[in-house]
Coordinates of C-alpha atoms in Angstrom, one line a residue:
M1 CA -64.6 -23.8 68.4
F2 CA -62.4 -21.2 66.7
F3 CA -60.3 -20.6 69.8
A4 CA -60.0 -24.4 70.3
I5 CA -58.5 -24.7 66.8
I6 CA -56.1 -21.8 67.4
Y7 CA -55.1 -23.4 70.7
R8 CA -54.5 -26.7 69.0
I9 CA -52.4 -25.1 66.3
F10 CA -50.2 -23.5 68.9
K11 CA -49.9 -26.8 70.7
I12 CA -48.8 -28.5 67.5
A13 CA -46.2 -25.7 66.9
K14 CA -44.8 -26.2 70.4
N15 CA -44.4 -30.0 70.0
V16 CA -42.6 -29.8 66.6
D17 CA -38.8 -30.0 66.6
N18 CA -38.2 -28.6 63.1
K19 CA -37.9 -24.8 63.2
I20 CA -39.5 -24.3 59.8
F21 CA -42.6 -26.3 60.8
Y22 CA -42.8 -24.3 64.0
L23 CA -42.7 -21.0 62.2
F24 CA -45.2 -22.2 59.6
S25 CA -47.7 -23.4 62.2
T26 CA -47.3 -20.3 64.3
G27 CA -47.8 -18.2 61.2
I28 CA -51.1 -20.0 60.3
A29 CA -52.4 -19.5 63.8
L30 CA -51.5 -15.8 63.8
M31 CA -53.0 -15.3 60.3
L32 CA -56.3 -16.8 61.6
I33 CA -56.2 -14.7 64.8
F34 CA -55.4 -11.5 62.9
S35 CA -58.2 -11.9 60.4
F36 CA -60.7 -12.7 63.2
L37 CA -59.6 -9.6 65.2
I38 CA -59.7 -7.3 62.2
N39 CA -63.3 -8.4 61.6
S40 CA -64.4 -8.2 65.2
F41 CA -62.9 -4.8 65.7
G42 CA -64.6 -3.6 62.5
I43 CA -68.0 -4.9 63.5
S44 CA -67.6 -3.3 66.9
G45 CA -66.7 0.0 65.3
L46 CA -63.2 0.4 66.7
I47 CA -61.7 0.4 63.2
P48 CA -63.1 0.7 59.7
I49 CA -64.3 -2.5 58.1
K50 CA -61.5 -3.8 55.8
G51 CA -63.3 -6.6 53.9
I52 CA -61.1 -9.5 55.2
A53 CA -63.1 -12.7 55.3
V54 CA -63.7 -14.3 58.7
P55 CA -62.1 -17.7 58.7
M56 CA -64.6 -20.5 58.4
L57 CA -67.6 -18.1 58.8
S58 CA -67.7 -15.9 55.8
Y59 CA -69.5 -16.9 52.7
G60 CA -67.0 -17.4 49.9
G61 CA -65.2 -20.4 48.4
S62 CA -61.7 -19.1 48.1
S63 CA -61.3 -18.0 51.7
L64 CA -62.8 -21.3 53.0
L65 CA -60.6 -23.3 50.7
A66 CA -57.4 -21.4 51.7
T67 CA -58.2 -21.8 55.4
S68 CA -59.0 -25.5 55.1
F69 CA -55.8 -26.0 53.1
A70 CA -53.7 -24.2 55.7
I71 CA -55.2 -26.2 58.6
G72 CA -54.7 -29.4 56.6
L73 CA -51.0 -28.5 56.2
V74 CA -50.7 -27.9 60.0
L75 CA -52.4 -31.3 60.7
S76 CA -49.9 -32.9 58.3
I77 CA -47.1 -31.3 60.2
S78 CA -48.6 -32.7 63.4
R79 CA -48.7 -36.2 61.9
C80 CA -45.1 -35.9 60.7
A81 CA -44.0 -34.8 64.2
K82 CA -45.8 -37.6 65.9
K83 CA -44.2 -40.1 63.5
E84 CA -40.7 -38.7 64.1
S85 CA -41.1 -38.7 67.9
L86 CA -42.3 -42.4 67.8
E87 CA -39.3 -43.3 65.6
S88 CA -36.9 -41.6 68.0
K89 CA -38.5 -43.4 71.0
T90 CA -38.2 -46.8 69.4
K91 CA -34.5 -46.1 68.5
E92 CA -33.8 -45.1 72.1
E93 CA -35.5 -48.3 73.3
S94 CA -33.6 -50.5 70.9
F95 CA -30.2 -49.1 72.1
E96 CA -31.0 -49.9 75.8

């Protein structure tokens, strides 16, 4: 499930025309990947445990709230991008 969310965030970032939205979505995906990798490497003993919360798995309200808020913003960007693409398609069709 976690990798499906990451894949979807990267897919949203790819479909966005606005460069700021692209960078924001990519940053959220990389933030989630980085925290997941730090925890998995710490558990396996490759690096010392840092105390970073695992996104959507660790017990704690602030981490879960921040992750949910970030994913909600990415979904809002996706909705905005869909709306802009539909508006541009209808404008192109009206000119033809």
